[in-house]
mmCIF file of C-alpha atoms and ligand atoms in Angstrom:
data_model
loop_
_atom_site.group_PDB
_atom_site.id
_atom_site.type_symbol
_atom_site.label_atom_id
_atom_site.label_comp_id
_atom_site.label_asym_id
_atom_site.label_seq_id
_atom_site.Cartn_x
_atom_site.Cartn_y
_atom_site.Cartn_z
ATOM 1 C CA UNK A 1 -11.986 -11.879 11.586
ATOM 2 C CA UNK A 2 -14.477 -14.635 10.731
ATOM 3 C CA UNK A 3 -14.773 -16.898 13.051
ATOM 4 C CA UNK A 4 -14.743 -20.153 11.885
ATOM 5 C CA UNK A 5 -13.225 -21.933 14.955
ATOM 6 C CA UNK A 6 -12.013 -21.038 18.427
ATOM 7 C CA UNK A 7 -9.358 -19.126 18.685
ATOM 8 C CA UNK A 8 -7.296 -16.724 20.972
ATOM 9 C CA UNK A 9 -7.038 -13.196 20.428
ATOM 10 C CA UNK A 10 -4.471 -11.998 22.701
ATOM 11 C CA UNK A 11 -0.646 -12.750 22.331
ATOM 12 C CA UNK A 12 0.789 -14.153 25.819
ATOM 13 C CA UNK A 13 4.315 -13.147 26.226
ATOM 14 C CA UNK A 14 6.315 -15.903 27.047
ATOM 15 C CA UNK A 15 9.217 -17.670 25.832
ATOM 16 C CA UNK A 16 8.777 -17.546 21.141
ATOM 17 C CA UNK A 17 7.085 -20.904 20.165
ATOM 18 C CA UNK A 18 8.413 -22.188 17.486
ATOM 19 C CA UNK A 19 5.844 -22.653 14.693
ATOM 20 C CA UNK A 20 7.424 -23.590 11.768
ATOM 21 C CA UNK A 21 10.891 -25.461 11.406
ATOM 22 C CA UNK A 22 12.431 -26.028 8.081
ATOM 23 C CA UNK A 23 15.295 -28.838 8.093
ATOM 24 C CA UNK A 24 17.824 -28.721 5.165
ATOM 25 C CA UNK A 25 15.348 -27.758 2.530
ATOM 26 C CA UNK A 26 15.824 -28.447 -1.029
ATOM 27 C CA UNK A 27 14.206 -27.832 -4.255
ATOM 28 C CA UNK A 28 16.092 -28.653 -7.328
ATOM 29 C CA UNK A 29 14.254 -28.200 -10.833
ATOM 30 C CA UNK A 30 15.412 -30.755 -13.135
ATOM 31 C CA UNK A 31 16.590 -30.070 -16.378
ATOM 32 C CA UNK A 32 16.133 -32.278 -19.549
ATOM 33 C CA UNK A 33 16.843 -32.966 -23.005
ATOM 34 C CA UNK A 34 16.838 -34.687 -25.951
ATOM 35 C CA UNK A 35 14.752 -37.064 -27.787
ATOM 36 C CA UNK A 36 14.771 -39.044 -24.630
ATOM 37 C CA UNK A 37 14.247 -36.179 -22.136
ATOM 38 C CA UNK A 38 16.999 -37.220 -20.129
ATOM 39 C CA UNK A 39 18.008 -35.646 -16.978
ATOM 40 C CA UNK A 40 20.185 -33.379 -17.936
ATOM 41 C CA UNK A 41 21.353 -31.261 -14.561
ATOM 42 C CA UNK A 42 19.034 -29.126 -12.066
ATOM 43 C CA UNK A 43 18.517 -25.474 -11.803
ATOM 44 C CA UNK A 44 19.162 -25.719 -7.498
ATOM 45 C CA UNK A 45 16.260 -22.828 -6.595
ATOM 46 C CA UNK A 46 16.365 -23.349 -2.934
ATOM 47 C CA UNK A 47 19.798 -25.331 -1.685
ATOM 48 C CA UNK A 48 19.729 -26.320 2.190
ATOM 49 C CA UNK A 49 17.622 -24.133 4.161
ATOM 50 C CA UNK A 50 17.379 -24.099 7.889
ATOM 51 C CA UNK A 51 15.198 -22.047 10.166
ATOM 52 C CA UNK A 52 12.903 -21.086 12.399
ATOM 53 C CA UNK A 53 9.869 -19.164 12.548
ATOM 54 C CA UNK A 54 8.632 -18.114 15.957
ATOM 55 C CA UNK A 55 4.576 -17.313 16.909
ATOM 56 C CA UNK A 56 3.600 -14.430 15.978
ATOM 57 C CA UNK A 57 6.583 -13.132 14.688
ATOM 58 C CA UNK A 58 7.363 -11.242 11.167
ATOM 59 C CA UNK A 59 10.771 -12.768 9.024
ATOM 60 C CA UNK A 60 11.551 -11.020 6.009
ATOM 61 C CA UNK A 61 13.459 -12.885 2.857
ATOM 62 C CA UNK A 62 15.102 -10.549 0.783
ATOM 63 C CA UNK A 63 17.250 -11.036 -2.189
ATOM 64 C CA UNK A 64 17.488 -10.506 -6.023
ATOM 65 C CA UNK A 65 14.715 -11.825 -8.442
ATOM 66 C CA UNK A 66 16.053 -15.595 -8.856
ATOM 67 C CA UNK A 67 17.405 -16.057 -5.723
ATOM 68 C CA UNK A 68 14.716 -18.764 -4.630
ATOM 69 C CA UNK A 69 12.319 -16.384 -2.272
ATOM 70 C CA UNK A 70 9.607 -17.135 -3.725
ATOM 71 C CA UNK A 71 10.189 -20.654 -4.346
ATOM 72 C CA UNK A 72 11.138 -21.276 -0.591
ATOM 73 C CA UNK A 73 7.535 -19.843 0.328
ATOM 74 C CA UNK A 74 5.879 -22.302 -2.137
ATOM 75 C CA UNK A 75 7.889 -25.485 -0.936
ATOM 76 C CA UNK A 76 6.714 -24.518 2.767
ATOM 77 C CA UNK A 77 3.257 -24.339 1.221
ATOM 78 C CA UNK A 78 3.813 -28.015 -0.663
ATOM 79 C CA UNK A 79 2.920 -25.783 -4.085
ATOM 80 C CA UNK A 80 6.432 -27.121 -4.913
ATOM 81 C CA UNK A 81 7.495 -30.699 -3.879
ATOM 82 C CA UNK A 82 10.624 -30.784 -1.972
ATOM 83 C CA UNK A 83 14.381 -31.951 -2.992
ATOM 84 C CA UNK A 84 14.972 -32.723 0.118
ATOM 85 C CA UNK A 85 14.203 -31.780 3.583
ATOM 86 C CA UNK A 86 12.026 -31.883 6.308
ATOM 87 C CA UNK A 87 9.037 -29.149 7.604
ATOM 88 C CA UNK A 88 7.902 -29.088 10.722
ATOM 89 C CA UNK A 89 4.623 -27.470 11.200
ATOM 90 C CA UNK A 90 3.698 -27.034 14.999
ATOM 91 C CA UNK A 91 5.987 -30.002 15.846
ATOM 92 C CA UNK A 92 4.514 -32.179 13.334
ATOM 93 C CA UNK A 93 6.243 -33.329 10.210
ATOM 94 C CA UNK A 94 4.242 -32.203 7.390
ATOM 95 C CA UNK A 95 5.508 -32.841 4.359
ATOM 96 C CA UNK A 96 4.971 -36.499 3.740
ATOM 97 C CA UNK A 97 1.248 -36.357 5.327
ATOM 98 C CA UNK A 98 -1.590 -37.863 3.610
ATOM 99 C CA UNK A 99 -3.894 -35.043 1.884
ATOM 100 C CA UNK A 100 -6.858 -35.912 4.546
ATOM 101 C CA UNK A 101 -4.170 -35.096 7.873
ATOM 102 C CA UNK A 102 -2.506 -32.374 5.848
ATOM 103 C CA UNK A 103 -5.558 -30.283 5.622
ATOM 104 C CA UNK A 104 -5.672 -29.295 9.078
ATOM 105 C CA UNK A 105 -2.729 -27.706 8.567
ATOM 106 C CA UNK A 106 -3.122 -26.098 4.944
ATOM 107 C CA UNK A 107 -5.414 -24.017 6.735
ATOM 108 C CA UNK A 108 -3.465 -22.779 9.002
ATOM 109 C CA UNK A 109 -0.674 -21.604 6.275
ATOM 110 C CA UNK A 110 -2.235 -19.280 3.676
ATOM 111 C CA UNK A 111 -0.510 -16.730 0.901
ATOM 112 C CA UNK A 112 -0.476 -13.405 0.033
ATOM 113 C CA UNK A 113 0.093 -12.772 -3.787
ATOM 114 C CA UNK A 114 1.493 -9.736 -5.508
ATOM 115 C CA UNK A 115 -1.306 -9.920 -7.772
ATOM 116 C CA UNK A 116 -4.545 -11.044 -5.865
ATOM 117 C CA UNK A 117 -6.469 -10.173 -9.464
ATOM 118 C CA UNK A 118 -5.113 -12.900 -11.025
ATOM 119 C CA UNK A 119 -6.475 -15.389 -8.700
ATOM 120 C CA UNK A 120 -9.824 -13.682 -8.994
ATOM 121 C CA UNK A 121 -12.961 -15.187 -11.476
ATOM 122 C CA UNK A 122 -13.246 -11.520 -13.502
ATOM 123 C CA UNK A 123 -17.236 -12.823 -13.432
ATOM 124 C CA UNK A 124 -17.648 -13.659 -9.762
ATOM 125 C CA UNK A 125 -19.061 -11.011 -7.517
ATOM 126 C CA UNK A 126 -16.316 -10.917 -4.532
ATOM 127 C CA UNK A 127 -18.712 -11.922 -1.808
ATOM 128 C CA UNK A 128 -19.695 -15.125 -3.428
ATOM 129 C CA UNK A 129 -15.822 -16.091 -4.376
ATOM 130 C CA UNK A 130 -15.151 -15.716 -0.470
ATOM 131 C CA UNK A 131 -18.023 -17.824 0.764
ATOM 132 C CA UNK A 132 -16.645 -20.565 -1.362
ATOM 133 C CA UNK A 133 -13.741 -20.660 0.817
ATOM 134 C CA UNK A 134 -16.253 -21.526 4.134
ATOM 135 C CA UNK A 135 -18.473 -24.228 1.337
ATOM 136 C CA UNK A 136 -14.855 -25.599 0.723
ATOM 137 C CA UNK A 137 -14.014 -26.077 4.774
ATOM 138 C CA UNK A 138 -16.758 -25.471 6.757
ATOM 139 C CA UNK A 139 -20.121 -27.235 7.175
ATOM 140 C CA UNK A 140 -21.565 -23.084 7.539
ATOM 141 C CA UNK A 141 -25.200 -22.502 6.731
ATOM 142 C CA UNK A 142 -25.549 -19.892 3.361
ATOM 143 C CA UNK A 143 -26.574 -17.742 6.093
ATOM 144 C CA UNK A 144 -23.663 -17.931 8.416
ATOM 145 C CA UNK A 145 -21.599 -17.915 5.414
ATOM 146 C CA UNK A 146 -22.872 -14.688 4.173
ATOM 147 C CA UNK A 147 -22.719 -13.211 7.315
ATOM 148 C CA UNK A 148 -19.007 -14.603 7.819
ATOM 149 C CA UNK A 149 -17.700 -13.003 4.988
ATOM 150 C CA UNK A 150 -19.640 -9.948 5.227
ATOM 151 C CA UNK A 151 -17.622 -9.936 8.921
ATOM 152 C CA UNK A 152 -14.129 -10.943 7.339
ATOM 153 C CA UNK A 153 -14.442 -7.756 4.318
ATOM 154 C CA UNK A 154 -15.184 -5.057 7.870
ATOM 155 C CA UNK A 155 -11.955 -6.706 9.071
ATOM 156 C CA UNK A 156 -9.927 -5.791 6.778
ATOM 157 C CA UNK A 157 -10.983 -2.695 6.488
ATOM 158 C CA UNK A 158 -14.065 -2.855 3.010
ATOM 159 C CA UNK A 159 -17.593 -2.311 3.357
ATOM 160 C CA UNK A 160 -20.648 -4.437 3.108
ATOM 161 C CA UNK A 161 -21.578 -3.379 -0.366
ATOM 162 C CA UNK A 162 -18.156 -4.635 -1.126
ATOM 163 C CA UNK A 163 -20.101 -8.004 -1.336
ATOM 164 C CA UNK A 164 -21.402 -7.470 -4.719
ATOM 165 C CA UNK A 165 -18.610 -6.710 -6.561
ATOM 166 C CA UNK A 166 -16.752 -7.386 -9.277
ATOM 167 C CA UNK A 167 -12.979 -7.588 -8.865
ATOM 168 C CA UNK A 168 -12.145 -4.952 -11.438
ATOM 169 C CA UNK A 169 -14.821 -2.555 -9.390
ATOM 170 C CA UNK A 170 -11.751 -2.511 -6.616
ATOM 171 C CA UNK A 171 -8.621 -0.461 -6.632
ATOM 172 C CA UNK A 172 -5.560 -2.431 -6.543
ATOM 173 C CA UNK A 173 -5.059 -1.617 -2.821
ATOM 174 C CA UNK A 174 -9.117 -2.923 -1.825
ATOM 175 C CA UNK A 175 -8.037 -5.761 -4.224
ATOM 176 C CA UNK A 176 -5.583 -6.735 -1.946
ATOM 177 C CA UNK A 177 -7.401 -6.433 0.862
ATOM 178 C CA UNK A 178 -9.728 -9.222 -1.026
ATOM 179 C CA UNK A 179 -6.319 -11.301 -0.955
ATOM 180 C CA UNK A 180 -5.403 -10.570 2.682
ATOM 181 C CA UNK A 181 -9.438 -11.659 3.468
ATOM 182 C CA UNK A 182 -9.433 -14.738 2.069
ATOM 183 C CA UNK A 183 -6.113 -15.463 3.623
ATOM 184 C CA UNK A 184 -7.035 -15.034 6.809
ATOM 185 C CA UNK A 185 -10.287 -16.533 6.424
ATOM 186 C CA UNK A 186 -9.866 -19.932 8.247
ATOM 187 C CA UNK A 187 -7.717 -18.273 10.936
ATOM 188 C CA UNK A 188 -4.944 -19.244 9.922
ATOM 189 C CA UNK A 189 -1.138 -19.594 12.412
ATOM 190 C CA UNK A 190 1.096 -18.749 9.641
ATOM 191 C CA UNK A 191 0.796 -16.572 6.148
ATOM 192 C CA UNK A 192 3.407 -15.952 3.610
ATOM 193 C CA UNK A 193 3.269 -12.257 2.183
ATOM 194 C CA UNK A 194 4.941 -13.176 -1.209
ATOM 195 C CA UNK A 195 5.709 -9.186 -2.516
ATOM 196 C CA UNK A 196 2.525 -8.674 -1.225
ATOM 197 C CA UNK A 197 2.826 -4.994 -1.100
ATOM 198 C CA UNK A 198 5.244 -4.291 -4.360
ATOM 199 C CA UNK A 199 2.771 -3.318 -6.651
ATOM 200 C CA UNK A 200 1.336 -0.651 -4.313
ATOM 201 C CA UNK A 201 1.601 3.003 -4.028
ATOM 202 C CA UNK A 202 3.454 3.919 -1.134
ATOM 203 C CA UNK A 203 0.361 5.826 0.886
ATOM 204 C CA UNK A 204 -1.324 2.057 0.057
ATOM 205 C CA UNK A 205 1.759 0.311 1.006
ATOM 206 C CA UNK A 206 1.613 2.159 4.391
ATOM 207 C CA UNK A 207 -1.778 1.484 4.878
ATOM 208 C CA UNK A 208 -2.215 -2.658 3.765
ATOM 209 C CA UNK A 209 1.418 -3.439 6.116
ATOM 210 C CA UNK A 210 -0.589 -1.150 8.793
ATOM 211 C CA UNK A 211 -3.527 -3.800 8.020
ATOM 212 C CA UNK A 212 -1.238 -6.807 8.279
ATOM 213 C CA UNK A 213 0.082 -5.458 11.707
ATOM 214 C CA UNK A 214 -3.174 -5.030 12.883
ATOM 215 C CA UNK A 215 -4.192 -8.544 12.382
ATOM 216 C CA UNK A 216 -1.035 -10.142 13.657
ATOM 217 C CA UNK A 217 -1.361 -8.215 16.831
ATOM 218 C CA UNK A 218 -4.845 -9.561 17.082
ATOM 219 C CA UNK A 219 -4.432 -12.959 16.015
ATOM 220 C CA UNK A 220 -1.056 -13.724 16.472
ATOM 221 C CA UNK A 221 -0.162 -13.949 13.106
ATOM 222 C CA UNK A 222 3.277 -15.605 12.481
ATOM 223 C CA UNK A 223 4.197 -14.008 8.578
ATOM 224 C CA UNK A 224 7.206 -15.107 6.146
ATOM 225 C CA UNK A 225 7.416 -11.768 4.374
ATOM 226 C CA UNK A 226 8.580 -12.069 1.238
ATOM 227 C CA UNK A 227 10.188 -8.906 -0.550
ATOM 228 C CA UNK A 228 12.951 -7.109 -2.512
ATOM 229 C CA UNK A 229 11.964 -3.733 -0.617
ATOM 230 C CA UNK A 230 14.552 -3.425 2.128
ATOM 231 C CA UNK A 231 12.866 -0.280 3.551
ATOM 232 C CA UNK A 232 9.353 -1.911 4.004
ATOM 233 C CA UNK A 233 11.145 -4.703 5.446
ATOM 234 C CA UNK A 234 12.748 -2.884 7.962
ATOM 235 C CA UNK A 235 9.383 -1.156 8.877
ATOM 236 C CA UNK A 236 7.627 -4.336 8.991
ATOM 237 C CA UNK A 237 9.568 -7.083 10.070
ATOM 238 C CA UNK A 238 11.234 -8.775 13.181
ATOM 239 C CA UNK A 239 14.248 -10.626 11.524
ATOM 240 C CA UNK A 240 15.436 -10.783 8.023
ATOM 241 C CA UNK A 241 16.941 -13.621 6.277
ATOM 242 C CA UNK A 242 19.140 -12.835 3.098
ATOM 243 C CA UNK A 243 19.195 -15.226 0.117
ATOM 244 C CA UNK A 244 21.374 -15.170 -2.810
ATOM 245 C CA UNK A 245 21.378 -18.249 -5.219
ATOM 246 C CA UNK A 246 19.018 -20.382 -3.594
ATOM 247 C CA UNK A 247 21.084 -20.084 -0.361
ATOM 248 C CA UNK A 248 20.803 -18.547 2.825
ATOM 249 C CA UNK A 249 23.861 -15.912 3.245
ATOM 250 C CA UNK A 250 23.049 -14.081 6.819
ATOM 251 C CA UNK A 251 20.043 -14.323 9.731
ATOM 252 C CA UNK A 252 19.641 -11.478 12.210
ATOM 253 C CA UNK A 253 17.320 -9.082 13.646
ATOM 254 C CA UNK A 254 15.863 -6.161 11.893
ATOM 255 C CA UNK A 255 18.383 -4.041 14.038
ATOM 256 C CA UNK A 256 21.310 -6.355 13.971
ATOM 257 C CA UNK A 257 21.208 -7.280 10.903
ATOM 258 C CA UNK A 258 20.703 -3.572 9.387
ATOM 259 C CA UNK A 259 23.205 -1.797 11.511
ATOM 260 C CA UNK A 260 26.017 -4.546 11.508
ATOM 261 C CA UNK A 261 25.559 -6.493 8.340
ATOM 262 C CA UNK A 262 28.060 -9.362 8.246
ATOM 263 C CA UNK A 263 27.709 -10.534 4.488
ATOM 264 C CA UNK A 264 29.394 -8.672 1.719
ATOM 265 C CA UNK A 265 25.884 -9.607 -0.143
ATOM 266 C CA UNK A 266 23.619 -7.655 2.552
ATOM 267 C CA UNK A 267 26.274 -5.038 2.655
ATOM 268 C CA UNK A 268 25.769 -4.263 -0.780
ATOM 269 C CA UNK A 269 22.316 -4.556 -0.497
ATOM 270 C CA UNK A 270 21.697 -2.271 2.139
ATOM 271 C CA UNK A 271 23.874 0.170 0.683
ATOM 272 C CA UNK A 272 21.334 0.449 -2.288
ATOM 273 C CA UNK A 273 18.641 1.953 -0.220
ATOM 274 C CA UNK A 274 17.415 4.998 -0.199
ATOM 275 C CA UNK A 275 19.169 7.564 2.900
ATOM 276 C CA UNK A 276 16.212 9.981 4.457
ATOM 277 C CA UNK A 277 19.216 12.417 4.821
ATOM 278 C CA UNK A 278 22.605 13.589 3.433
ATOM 279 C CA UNK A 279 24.129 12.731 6.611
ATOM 280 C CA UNK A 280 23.201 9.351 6.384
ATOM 281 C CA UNK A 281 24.626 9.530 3.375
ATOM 282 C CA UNK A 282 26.203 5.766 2.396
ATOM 283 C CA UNK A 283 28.387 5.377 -0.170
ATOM 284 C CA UNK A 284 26.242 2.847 -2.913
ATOM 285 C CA UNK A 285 27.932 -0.443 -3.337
ATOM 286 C CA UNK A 286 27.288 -1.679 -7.194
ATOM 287 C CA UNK A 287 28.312 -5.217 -7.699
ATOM 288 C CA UNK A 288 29.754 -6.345 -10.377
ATOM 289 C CA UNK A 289 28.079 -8.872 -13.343
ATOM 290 C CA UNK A 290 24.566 -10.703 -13.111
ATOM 291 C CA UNK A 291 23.400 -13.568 -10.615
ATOM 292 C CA UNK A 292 25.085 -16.597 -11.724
ATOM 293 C CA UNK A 293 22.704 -19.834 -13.596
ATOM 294 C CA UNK A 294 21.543 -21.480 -10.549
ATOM 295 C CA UNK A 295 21.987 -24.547 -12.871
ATOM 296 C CA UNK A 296 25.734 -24.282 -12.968
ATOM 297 C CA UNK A 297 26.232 -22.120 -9.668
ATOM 298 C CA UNK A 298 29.752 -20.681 -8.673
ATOM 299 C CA UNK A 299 32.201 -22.947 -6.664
ATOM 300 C CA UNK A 300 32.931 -22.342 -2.937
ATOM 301 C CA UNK A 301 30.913 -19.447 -1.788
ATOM 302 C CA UNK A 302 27.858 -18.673 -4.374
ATOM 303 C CA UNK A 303 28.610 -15.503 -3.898
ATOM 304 C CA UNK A 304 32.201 -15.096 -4.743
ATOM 305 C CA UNK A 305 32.217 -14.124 -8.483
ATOM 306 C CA UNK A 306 30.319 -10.589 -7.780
ATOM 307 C CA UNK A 307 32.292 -10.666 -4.014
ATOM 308 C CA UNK A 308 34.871 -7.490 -4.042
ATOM 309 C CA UNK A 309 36.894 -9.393 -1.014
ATOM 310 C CA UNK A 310 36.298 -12.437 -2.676
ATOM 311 C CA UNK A 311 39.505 -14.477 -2.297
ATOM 312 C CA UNK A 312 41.028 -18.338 -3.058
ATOM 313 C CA UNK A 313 39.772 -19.191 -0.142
ATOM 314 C CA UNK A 314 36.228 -18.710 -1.185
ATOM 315 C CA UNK A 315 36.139 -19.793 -4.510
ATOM 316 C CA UNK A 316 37.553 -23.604 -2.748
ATOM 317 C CA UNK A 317 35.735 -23.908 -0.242
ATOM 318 C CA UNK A 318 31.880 -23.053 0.957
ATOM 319 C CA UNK A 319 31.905 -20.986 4.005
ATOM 320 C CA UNK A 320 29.533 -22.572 7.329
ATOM 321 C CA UNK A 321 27.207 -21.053 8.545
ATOM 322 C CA UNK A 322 27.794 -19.597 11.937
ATOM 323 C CA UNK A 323 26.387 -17.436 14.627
ATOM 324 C CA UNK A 324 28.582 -14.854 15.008
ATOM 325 C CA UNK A 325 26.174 -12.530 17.610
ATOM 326 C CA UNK A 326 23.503 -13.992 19.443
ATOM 327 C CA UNK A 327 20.451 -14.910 16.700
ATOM 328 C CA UNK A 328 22.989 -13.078 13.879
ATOM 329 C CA UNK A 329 24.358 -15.771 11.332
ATOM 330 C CA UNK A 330 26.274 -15.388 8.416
ATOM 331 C CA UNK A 331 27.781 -17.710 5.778
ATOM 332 C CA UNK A 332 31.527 -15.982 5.003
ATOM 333 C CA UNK A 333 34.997 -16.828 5.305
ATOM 334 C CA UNK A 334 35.511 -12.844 5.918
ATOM 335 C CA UNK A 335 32.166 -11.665 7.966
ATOM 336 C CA UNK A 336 31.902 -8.413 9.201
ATOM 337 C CA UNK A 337 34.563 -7.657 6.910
ATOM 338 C CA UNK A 338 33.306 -3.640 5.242
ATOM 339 C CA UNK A 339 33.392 -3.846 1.620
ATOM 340 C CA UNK A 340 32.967 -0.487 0.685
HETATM 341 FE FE1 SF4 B 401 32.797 -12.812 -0.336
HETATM 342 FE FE2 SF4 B 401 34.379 -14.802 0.340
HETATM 343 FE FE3 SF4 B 401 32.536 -13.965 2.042
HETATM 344 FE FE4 SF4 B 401 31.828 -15.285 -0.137
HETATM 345 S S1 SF4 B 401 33.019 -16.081 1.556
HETATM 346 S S2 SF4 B 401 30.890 -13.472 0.638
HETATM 347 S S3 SF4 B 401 33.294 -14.544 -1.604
HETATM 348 S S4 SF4 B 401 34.302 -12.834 1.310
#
């Protein structure tokens, strides 16, 4: 990686550090109307989420389009301003800081996009585009720049002649390696892979997660990995978090959370993945109707107008959130309960 500042290379096994702790976050999009644009109601995108990330660790978010994935990973960023809530950053509170103390950690939280093209100048040669990252944050030499990102495109895997470029010159999976370089760039703790692999071909997929691996082994890379692909999820990450309406249904490890699903929601999720075998056959759970307005969300449990065990119970009252296993958390009146 470019080094831009000291940094260790080796993971130390202790106890997980927390690095990033989000407090009862909230992000509420206001609707208005009228001549007056008054404040009509919210669409709630993200509605009280808790959690930790650990160092060096990989948590997937999974969930249907709408269900406030991607909008959780831009609040952490502070691309969205918050409802409500607190983030802790390495034990600091972050999101009230003043822009000047808030930059030392922006660059330690970085983004993958689906689409790194988009973010590209169509008329800027690649190797120039990444030095302006160092020109922005660094007091580098034009030498030491050049050479820095000519270091950062070997590490992730392009070639010096990379450098003069033009982004449509790169396939989409070298085009994402452009993204994952000038993520990584400031050696950063923390990155949030938002579908950063969707729009790939599978033997590309393999090989750009293989990439991401790589680097977090190296740099201890903690990731938020953002995606509707339950299969690359399990191959990638440590511990998945389900969302469904802006809330957070169940928390577990990759292994927990996959072999004993507790919410009806993940049930019916998982059941929609591919099986590698007949045996493994698994009967496919379709739920019923669409994802409910997030403006005018469902009573009770969000989940309980699509629910097949749904009962009065749920639509009165919102179930807590408990652990039910060690790290394996679920919001239902009826966890564990098989739906199909
Ligand atoms: Fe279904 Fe009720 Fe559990 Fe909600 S609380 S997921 S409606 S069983």
């Amino acid at each position: 990686m470019a080094v831009v500042t000291e940094k260790k290379t080796s993971i130390e096994k202790t106890e997980p550090k927390v690095l990033l702790e989000l407090k009862g976050i909230k992000k509420y999009f206001p609707i208005k109307g009228g001549i007056l644009q008054r404040h009509l109601g919210d669409v709630k995108a993200v509605e009280n989420v808790s959690l930790q990330l650990f160092e060096g660790e990989s948590l997937g978010v999974v969930g249907e389009s709408g269900c406030g994935k991607s909008t959780l990973g831009r609040a952490i960023l502070g691309l969205e301003e918050l409802t409500e809530g607190k983030i802790y950053f390495q034990d600091t509170e972050i999101q009230d800081l003043k822009r000047k103390e808030k930059l030392k950690f922006v660059k330690q939280m970085q983004m993958i996009f689906q689409d790194p093209y988009a973010s590209l100048n169509p008329r800027q040669r690649i190797g120039p585009a990444l030095e302006e990252v160092f020109t922005m944050h660094t007091d580098l030499s034009a030498k030491e720049k050049r050479q820095t990102v000519l270091d950062l495109l070997k590490e992730v895997g392009l070639k010096e002649e990379h450098f003069d470029k033009y982004p449509h010159e790169f396939s989409g999976g070298q085009r994402q390696r452009i993204g994952i370089a000038r993520a990584i760039a400031l050696n950063p703790s923390f990155v949030i892979c938002d579908e950063a692999v969707s729009a790939l071909d599978v033997s590309v997929q393999a090989q750009v997660l293989k990439l991401l691996k790589t680097l977090q082994e190296k740099y201890n890379l903690s990731y938020l990995f953002i995606s509707h692909d339950l299969g690359v999820v399990r191959y990638f990450c440590d511990r998945v978090l389900v969302m469904y309406l802006g809330n957070t249904v169940e928390l577990g490890t990759v292994s927990e959370l996959f072999d004993k699903p507790l919410h009806p929601y993940t049930q019916a999720l998982l059941s929609a993945i591919p099986r590698p075998s007949v045996r493994a056959n698994r009967k496919r759970i379709r739920l019923q109707g669409d994802l409910p307005n997030p403006a005018n969300p469902p009573s009770g449990c969000p989940f309980h107008t699509r629910c097949p065990i749904a009962s009065d119970l749920c639509k009165a009252e919102k179930p807590a959130w408990v652990e039910y296993e060690p790290n394996h958390y679920a919001a239902c009146h009826f966890a564990g309960q098989p739906i199909g």
